Coordinates of C-alpha atoms and ligand atoms in Angstrom, one line a residue:
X1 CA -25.2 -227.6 31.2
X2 CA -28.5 -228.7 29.8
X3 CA -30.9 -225.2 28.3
X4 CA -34.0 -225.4 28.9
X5 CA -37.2 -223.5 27.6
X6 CA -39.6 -223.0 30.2
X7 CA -42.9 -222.3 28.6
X8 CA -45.8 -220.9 30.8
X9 CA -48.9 -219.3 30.7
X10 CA -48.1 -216.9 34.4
X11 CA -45.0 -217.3 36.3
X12 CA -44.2 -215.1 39.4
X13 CA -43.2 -212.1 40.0
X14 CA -44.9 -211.1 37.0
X15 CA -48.4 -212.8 37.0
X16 CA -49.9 -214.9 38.9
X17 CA -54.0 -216.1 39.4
X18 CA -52.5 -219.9 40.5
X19 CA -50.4 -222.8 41.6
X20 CA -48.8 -222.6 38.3
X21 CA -47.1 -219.3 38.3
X22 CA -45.0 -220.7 42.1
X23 CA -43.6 -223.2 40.4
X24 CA -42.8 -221.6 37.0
X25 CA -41.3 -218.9 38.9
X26 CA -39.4 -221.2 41.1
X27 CA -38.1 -223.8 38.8
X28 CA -35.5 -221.8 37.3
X29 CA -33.5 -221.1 40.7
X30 CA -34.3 -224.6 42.4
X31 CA -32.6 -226.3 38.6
X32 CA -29.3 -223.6 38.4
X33 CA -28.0 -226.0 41.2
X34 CA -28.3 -228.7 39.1
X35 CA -26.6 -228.1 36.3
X36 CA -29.8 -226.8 34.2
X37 CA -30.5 -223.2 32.6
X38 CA -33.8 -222.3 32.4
X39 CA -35.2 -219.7 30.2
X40 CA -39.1 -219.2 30.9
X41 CA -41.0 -218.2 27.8
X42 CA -44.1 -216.0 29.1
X43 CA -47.4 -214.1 26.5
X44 CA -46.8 -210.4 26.5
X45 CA -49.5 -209.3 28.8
X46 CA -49.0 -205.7 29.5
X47 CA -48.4 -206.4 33.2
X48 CA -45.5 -208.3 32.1
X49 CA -44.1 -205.8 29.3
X50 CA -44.1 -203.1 32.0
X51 CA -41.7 -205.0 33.9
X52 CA -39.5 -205.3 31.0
X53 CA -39.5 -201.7 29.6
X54 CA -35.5 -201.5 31.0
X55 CA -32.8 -203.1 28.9
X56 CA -34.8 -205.1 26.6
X57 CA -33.9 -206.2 23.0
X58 CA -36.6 -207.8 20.4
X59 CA -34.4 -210.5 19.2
X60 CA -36.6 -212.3 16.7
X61 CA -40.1 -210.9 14.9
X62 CA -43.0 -212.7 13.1
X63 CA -44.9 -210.6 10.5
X64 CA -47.4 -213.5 10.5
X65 CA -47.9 -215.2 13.9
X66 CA -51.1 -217.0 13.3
X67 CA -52.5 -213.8 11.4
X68 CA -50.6 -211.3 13.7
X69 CA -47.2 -209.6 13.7
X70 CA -45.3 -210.1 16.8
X71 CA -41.7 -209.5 18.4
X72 CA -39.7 -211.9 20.7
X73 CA -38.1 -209.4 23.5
X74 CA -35.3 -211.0 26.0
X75 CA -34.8 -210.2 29.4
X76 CA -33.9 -211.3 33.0
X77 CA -36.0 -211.1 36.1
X78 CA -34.5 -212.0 39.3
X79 CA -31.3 -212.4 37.3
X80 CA -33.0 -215.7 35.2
X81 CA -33.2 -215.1 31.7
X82 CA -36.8 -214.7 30.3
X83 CA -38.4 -214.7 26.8
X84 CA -41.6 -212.7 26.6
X85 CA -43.8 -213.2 23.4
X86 CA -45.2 -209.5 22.6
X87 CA -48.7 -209.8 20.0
X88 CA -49.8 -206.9 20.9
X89 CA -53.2 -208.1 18.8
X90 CA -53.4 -211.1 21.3
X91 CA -52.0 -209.8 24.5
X92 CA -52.3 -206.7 25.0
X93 CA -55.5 -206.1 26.5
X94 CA -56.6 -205.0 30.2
X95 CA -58.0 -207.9 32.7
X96 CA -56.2 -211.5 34.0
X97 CA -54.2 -213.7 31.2
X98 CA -57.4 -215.9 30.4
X99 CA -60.6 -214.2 31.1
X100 CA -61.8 -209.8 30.6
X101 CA -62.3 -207.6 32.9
X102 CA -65.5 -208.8 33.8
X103 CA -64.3 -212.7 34.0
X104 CA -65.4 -214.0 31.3
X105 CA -62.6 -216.1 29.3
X106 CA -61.6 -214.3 26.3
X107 CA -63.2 -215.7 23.1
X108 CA -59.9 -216.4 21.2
X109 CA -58.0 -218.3 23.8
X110 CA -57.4 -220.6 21.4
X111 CA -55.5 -218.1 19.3
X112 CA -54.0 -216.5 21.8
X113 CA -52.2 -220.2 23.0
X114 CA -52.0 -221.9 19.5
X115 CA -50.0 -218.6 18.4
X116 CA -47.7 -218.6 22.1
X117 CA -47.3 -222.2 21.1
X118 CA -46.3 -221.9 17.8
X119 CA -43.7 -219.1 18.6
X120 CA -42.4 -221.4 21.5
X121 CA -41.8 -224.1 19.1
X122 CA -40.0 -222.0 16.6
X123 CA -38.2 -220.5 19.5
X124 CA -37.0 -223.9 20.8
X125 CA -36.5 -225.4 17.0
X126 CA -33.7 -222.0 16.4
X127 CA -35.6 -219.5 15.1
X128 CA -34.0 -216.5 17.2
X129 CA -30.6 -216.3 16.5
X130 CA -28.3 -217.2 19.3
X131 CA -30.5 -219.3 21.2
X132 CA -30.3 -223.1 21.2
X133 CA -32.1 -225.1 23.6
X134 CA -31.8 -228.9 24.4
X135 CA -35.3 -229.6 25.9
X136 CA -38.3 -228.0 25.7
X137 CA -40.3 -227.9 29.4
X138 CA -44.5 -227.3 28.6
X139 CA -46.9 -226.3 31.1
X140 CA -50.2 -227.0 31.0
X141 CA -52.9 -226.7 28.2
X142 CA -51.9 -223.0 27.2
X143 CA -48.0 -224.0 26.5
X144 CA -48.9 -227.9 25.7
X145 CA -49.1 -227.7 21.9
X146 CA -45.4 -226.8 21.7
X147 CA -44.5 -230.4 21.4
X148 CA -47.2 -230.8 19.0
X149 CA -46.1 -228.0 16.8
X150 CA -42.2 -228.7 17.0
X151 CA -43.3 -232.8 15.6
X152 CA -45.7 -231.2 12.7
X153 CA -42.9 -228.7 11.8
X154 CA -39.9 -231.1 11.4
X155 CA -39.5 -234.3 13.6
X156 CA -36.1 -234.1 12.7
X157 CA -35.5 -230.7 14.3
X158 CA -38.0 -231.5 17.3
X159 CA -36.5 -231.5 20.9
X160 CA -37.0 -233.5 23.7
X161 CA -39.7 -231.8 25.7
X162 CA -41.4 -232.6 29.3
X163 CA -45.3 -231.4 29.4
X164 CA -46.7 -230.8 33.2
X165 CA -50.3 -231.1 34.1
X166 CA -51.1 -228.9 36.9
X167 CA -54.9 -229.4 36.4
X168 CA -56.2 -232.3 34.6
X169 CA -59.6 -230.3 34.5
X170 CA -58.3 -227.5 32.7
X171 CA -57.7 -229.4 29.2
X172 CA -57.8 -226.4 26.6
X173 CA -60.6 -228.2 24.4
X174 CA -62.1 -226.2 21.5
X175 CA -64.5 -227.2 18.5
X176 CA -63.1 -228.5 15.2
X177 CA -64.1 -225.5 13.6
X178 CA -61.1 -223.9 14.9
X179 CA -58.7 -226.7 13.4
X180 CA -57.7 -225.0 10.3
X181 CA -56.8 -221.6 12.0
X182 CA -53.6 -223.7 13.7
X183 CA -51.4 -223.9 11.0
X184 CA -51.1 -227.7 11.3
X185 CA -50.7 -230.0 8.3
X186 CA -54.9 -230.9 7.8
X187 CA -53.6 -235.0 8.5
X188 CA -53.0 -233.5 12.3
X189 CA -56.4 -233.7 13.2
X190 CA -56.4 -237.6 14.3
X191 CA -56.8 -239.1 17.2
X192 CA -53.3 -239.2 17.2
X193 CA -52.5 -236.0 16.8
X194 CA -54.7 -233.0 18.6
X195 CA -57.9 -234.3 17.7
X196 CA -59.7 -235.0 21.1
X197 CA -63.8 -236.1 21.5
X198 CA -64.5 -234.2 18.1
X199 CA -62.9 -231.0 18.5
X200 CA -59.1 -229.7 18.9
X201 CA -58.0 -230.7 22.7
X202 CA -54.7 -228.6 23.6
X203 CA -53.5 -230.3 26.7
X204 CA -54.5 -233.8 24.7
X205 CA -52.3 -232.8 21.7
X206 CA -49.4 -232.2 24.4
X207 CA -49.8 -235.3 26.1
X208 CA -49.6 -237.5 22.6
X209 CA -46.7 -235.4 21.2
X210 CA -44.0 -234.8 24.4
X211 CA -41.5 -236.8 25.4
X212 CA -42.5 -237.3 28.8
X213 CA -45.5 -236.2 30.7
X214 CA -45.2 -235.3 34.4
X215 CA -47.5 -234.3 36.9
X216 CA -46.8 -232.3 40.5
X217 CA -47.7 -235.7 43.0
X218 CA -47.2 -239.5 43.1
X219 CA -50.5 -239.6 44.2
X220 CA -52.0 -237.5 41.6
X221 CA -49.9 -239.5 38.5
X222 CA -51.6 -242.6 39.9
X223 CA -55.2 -241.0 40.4
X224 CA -55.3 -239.5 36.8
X225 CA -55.2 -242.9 35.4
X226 CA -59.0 -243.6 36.5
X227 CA -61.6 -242.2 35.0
X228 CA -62.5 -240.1 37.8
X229 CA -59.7 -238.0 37.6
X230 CA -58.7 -238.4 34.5
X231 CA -61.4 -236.7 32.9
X232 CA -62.1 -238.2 29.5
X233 CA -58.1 -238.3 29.3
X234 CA -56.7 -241.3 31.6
X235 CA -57.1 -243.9 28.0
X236 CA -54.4 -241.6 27.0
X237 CA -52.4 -241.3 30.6
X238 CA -53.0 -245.2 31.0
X239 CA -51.7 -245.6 26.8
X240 CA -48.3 -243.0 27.9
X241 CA -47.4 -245.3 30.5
X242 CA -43.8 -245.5 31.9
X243 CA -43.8 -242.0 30.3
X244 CA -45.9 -240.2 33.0
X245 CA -44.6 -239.5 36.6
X246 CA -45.5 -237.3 39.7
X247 CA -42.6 -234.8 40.9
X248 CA -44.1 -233.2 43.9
X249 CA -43.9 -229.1 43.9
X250 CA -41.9 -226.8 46.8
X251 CA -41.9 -224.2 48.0
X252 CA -40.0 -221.2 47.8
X253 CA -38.3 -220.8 51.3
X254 CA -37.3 -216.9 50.2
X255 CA -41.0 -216.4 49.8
X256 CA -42.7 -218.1 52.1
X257 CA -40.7 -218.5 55.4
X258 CA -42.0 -217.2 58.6
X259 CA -38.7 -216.0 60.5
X260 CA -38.4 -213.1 56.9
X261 CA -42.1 -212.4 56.0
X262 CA -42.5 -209.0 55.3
X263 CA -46.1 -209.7 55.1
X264 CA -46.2 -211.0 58.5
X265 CA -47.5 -208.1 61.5
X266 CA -43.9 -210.3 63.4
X267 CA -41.6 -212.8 62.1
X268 CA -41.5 -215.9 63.6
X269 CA -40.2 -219.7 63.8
X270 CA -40.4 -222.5 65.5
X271 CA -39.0 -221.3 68.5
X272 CA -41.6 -218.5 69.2
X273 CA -44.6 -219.6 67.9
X274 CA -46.4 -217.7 70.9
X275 CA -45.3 -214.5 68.6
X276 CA -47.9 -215.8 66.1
X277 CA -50.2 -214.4 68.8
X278 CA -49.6 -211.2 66.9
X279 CA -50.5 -212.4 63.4
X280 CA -53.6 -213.7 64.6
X281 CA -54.8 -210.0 65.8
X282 CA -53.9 -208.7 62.8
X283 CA -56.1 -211.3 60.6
X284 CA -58.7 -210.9 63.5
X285 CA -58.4 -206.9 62.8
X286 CA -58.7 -207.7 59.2
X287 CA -61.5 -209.4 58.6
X288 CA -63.6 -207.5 61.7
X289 CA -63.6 -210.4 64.1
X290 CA -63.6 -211.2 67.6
X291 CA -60.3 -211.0 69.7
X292 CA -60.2 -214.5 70.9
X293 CA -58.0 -217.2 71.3
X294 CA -60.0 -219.9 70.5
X295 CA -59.0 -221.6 67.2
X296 CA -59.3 -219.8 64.2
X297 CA -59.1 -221.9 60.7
X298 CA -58.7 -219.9 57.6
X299 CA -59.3 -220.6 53.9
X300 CA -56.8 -219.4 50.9
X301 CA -58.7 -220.7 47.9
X302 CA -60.0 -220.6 44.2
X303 CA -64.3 -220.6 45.5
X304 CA -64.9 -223.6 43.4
X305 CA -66.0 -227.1 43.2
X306 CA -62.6 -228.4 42.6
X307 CA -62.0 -227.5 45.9
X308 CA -64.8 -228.6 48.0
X309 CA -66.3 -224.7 48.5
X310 CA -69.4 -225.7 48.1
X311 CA -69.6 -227.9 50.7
X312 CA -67.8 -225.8 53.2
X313 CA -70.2 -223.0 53.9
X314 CA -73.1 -225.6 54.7
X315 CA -70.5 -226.6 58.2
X316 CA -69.8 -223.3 59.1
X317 CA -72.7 -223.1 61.6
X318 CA -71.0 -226.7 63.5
X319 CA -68.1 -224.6 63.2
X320 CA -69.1 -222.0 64.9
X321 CA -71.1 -223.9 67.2
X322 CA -68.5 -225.6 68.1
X323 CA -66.3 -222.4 69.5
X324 CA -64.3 -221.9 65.8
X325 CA -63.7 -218.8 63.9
X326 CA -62.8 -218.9 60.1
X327 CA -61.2 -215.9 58.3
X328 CA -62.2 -216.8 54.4
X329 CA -59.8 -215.4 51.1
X330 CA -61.0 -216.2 48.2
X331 CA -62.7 -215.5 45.1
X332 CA -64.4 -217.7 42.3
X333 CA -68.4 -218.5 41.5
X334 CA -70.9 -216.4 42.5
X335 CA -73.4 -218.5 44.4
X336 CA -70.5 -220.1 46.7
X337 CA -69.5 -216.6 47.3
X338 CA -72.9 -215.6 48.0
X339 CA -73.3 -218.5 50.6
X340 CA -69.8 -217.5 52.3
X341 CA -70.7 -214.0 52.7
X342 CA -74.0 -214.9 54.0
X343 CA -72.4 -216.8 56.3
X344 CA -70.4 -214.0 57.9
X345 CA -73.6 -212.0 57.9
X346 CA -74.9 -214.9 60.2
X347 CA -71.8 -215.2 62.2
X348 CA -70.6 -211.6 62.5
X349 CA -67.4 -211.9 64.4
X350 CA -66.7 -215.3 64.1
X351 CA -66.7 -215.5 60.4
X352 CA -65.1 -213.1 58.2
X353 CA -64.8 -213.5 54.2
X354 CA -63.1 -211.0 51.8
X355 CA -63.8 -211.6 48.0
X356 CA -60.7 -211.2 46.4
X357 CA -57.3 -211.9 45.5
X358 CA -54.6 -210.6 48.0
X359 CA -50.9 -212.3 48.1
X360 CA -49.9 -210.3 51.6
X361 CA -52.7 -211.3 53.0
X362 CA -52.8 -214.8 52.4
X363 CA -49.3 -214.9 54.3
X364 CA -50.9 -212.7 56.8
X365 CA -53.4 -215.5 57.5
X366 CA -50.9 -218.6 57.9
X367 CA -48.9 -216.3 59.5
X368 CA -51.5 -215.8 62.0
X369 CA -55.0 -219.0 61.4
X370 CA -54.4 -222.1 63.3
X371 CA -55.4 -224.4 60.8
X372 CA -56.4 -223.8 56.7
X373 CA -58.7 -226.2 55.7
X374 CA -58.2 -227.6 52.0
X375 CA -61.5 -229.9 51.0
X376 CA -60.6 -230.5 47.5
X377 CA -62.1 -233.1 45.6
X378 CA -59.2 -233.6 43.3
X379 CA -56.0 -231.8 44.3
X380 CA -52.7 -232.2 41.9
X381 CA -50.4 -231.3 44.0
X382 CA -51.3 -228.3 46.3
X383 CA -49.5 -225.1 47.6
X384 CA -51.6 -224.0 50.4
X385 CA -51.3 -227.1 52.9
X386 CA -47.4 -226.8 52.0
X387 CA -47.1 -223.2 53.1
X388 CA -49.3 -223.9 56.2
X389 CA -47.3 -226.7 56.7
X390 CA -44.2 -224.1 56.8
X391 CA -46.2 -221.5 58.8
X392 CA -47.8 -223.7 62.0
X393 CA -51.1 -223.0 60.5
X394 CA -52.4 -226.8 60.4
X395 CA -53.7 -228.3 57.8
X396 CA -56.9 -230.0 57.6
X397 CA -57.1 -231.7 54.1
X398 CA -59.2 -234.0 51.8
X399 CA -56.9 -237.7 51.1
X400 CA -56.4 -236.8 47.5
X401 CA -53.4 -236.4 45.4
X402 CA -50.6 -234.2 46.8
X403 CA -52.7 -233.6 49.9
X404 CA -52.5 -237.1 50.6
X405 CA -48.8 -236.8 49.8
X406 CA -47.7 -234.3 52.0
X407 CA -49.6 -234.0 55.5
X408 CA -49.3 -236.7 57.7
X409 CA -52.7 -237.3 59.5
X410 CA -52.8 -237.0 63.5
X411 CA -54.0 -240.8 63.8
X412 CA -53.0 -242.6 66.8
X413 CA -50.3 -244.5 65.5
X414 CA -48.4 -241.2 64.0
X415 CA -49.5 -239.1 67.2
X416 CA -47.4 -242.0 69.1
X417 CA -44.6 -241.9 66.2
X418 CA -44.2 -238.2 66.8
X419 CA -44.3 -238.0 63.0
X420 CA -47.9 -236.2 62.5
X421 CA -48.4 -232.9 60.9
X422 CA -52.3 -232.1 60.6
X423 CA -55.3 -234.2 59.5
X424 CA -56.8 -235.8 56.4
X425 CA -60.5 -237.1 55.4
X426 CA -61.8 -239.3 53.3
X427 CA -64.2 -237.9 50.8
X428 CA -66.0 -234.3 50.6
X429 CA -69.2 -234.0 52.4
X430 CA -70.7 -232.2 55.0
X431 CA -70.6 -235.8 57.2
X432 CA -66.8 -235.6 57.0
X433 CA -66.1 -232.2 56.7
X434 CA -67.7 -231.7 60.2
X435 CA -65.7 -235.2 61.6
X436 CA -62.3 -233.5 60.5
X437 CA -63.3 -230.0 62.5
X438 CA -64.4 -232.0 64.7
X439 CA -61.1 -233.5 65.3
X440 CA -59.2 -230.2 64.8
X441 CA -61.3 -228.6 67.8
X442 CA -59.9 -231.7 69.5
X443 CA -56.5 -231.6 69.0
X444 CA -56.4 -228.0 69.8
X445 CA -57.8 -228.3 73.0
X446 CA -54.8 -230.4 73.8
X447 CA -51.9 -227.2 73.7
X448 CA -48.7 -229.8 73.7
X449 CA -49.9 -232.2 71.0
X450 CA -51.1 -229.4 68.7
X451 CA -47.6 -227.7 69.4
X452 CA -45.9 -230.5 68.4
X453 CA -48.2 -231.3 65.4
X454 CA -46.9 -227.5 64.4
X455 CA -43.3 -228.1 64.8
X456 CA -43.6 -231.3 62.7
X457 CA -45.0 -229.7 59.8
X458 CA -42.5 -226.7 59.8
X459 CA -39.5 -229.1 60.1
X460 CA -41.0 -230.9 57.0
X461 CA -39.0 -230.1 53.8
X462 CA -40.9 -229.2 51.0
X463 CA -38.3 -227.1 49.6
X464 CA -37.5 -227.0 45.9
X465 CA -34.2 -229.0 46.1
X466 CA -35.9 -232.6 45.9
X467 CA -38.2 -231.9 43.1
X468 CA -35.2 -230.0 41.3
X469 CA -33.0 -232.6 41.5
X470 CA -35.8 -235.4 40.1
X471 CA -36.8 -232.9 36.9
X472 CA -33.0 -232.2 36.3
X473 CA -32.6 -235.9 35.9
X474 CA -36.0 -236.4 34.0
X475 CA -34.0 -233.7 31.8
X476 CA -30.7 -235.4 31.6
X477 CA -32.5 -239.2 30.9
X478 CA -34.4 -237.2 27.8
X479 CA -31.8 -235.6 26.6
X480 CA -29.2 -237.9 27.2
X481 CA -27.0 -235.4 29.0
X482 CA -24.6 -236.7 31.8
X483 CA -24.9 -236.0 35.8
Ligands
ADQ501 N1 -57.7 -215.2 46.9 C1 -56.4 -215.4 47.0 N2 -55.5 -214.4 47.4 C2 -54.2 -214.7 47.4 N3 -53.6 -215.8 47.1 C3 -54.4 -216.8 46.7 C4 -55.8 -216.7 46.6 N4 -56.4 -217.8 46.2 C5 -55.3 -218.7 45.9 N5 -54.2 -218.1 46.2 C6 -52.8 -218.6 46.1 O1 -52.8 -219.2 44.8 C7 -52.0 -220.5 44.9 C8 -53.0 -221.6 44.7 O2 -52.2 -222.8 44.5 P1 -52.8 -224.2 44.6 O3 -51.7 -225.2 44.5 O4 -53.6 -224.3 45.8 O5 -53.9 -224.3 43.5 P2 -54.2 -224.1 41.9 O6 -55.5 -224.9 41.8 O7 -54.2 -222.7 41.6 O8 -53.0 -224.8 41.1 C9 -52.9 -226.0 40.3 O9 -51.4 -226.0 40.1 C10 -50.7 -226.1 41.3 C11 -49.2 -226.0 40.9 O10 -48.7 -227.2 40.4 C12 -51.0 -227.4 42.1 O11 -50.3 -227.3 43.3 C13 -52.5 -227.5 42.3 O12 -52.9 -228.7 42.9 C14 -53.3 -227.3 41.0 O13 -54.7 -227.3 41.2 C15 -51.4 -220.4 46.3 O14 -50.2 -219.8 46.2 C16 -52.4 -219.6 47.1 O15 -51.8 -219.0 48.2

């Protein structure tokens, strides 16, 4: 049995504003099969305390975390053991895990992390009795200095550790001045150590200090090699090598499967996909548009340039036009909400946009859309094509990363494989954006091909198991457990 510390920023149920909290949350489950148990180590937020309150023990304290007093408490949720990091002086404060109430990110998001960190790493090293781990398993910028920590404390007592990237563009980068607050030995700050472009760079210190680096695609691991996706890092990627790989996420068939979805107005699978007739009242109901069964796309997305949104509302008229409907959740900068909601003020009834973040409702609208479009620019791996995918709902996606990796385009030559399930484009702008509608309106128009494009995609597996099995043995080649 290998142990495992599972260090995360969010991690469902208990908070979630992204990608990364479905597979934090999931990982645990998918490796038990595989001979790995994972504890997930999450920041103390009060959400997450709340959930504990029941049956919880502090079993380690800190009466100087980084200038703060703090208390390791261990519990379970969903019957996986869980480590929750309580700073009261750091965490416990209303509004999301990064940003206040009024979304702006909290000014000490460097402390808050370095501090998680630093507890992480003294976590994994022994530091709470009766807990021994053999690898240590990062995520992203806010968890990626464990590695760093564990080498400055003692390379001796250091354990293997794996750092994901979920988003190369989120790299945790702060000015130097902040260096000394760390508690790193002063010879740290070197390019090969955390220093990165001048200041401290979190997900930089990670990547020079982990044992292996992975990322959630193939295509992705490949992509952040250039400088175009790399941002300012892929000297480093391209220096790691061998070391870096793409594991493609899953899903999580108990949460998203459309034959048990609470969420859903009626269940449904592949065998009555006429009952998704239903669902699509219920989004039409929701977002105050026409009752029609002429295609309807929807949109689950962070509003930002990242993932194409502000390109999409300047095609929403050829959408329209063009006999589609688009039911928009979503939330993120102002001005490309502004030009969403303007857009359903134009198009009232065929365009309907809530600002927001609902979970029930996303399910409710691949439940019930015909196709979710997903125009990212860059797109590490990707969760909303993979639930569409699992829902009928096809999707329309940008050829990048674990878009490109997971939906089959509806070319000729797959259309007369039988092996298509939705339809990519080359490059964001409003040219191509309107050639892939353009398509979509096509294909729907033509009820057996789009039926069989739906079936495709929700025979796909995109469960867990596959990506399980390749992190278990990532694990086991690190720490040089056997199968
Ligand atoms: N307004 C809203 N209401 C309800 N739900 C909403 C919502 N907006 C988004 N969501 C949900 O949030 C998740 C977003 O996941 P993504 O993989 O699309 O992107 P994200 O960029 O957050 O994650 C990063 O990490 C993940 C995980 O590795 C990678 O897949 C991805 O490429 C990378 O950018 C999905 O579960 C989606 O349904």
């Amino acid at each position: 049995m290998i142990k495992v510390l599972s260090v995360a920023s969010e991690a469902v149920p208990l908070v979630k504003t992204g990608g990364l909290a479905d597979v934090a949350g999931a990982l645990p489950a998918a490796l038990a099969g595989e001979g790995v148990e994972v504890t997930t180590m999450l920041p103390g937020y009060p959400a997450v305390k709340a959930t504990l309150a029941k049956g919880t023990r502090a079993v380690a304290k800190w009466d100087d975390l980084l200038g703060h007093p703090a208390r390791l408490l261990a519990g379970k949720i969903d019957g996986n053991k869980l480590l929750v990091l309580d700073c009261p002086a750091l965490f416990d404060r209303p509004g999301g895990p990064y940003q206040a109430p009024d979304g702006v990110d909290w000014p000490d998001n460097w402390h808050r992390f370095a501090a998680f960190a630093l507890a992480a790493a003294e976590v994994a090293m022994g530091y709470a009795k009766g807990r021994r781990f053999d690898l240590v398993h990062a995520h992203d910028w806010q968890a990626a200095m464990v590695p760093a920590y564990m080498s400055y404390a003692d390379p001796a007592l250091a354990l293997p550790s794996v750092l994901t990237i979920h988003n190369m563009a989120f790299q945790g980068w702060y000015p130097a001045q902040v260096f000394p607050q760390l508690g790193l030995p002063a010879g740290a700050f070197t390019v090969d150590g955390v220093e990165s472009y001048g200041g401290v760079g979190f997900l930089k210190a990670g990547m020079q200090a982990a044992s292996a680096i992975t990322t959630v695609s193939p295509t992705y691991a490949a992509e952040i090699r250039s400088a175009e996706f790399g941002m300012g890092l892929e000297g480093l990627v391209q220096a790691r090598g061998g070391d870096v790989s793409g594991i493609l996420n899953g899903i999580d068939p108990a949460v998203w499967h459309p034959a048990h979805d609470a969420a859903l107005a009626t269940p449904y699978d592949a065998a009555s996909l006429d009952r998704r007739t239903t669902n699509k009242r219920a989004v039409e109901a929701a977002f105050g548009l026409d009752e029609d069964d002429g295609p309807l796309f929807t949109v689950i997305s962070r509003l930002t340039w990242q993932k194409g949104m502000d390109v999409l509302p300047a095609v929403l008229d050829h959408l329209v036009g063009n006999g589609g409907r688009l039911a928009l959740l979503g939330s993120g900068d102002a001005a490309i909400e502004q030009s969403f909601l303007a857009a359903a003020t134009r198009h009232s009834g065929r365009i309907g946009v809530r600002i927001g973040y609902d979970e029930a409702l996303s399910h409710l609208l691949q439940g019930g859309a015909d196709a979710i479009l997903v125009p990212s620019r860059f797109e590490p791996c990707g969760l909303t094509q993979l639930y569409g995918l699992a829902y009928g709902c096809l999707p329309v996606v940008a050829r990048t990363g674990g878009l490109a990796d997971t939906v089959i385009d509806a070319n000729p030559a797959a259309l007369a494989a039988g092996v298509a399930t939705g339809v990519q484009f080359d490059g964001i702008s409003e040219h191509s954006l309107r050639a892939a509608i353009d398509r979509t309106l096509a294909l729907y128009r033509q009820p057996d091909t789009w039926r069989r494009l739906q079936t495709n995609g929700m025979a796909a597996d995109f469960s867990w198991a596959a990506s399980a099995r390749a992190y278990a043995a990532l694990y086991r080649s690190l720490t040089g457990a056997k199968a």
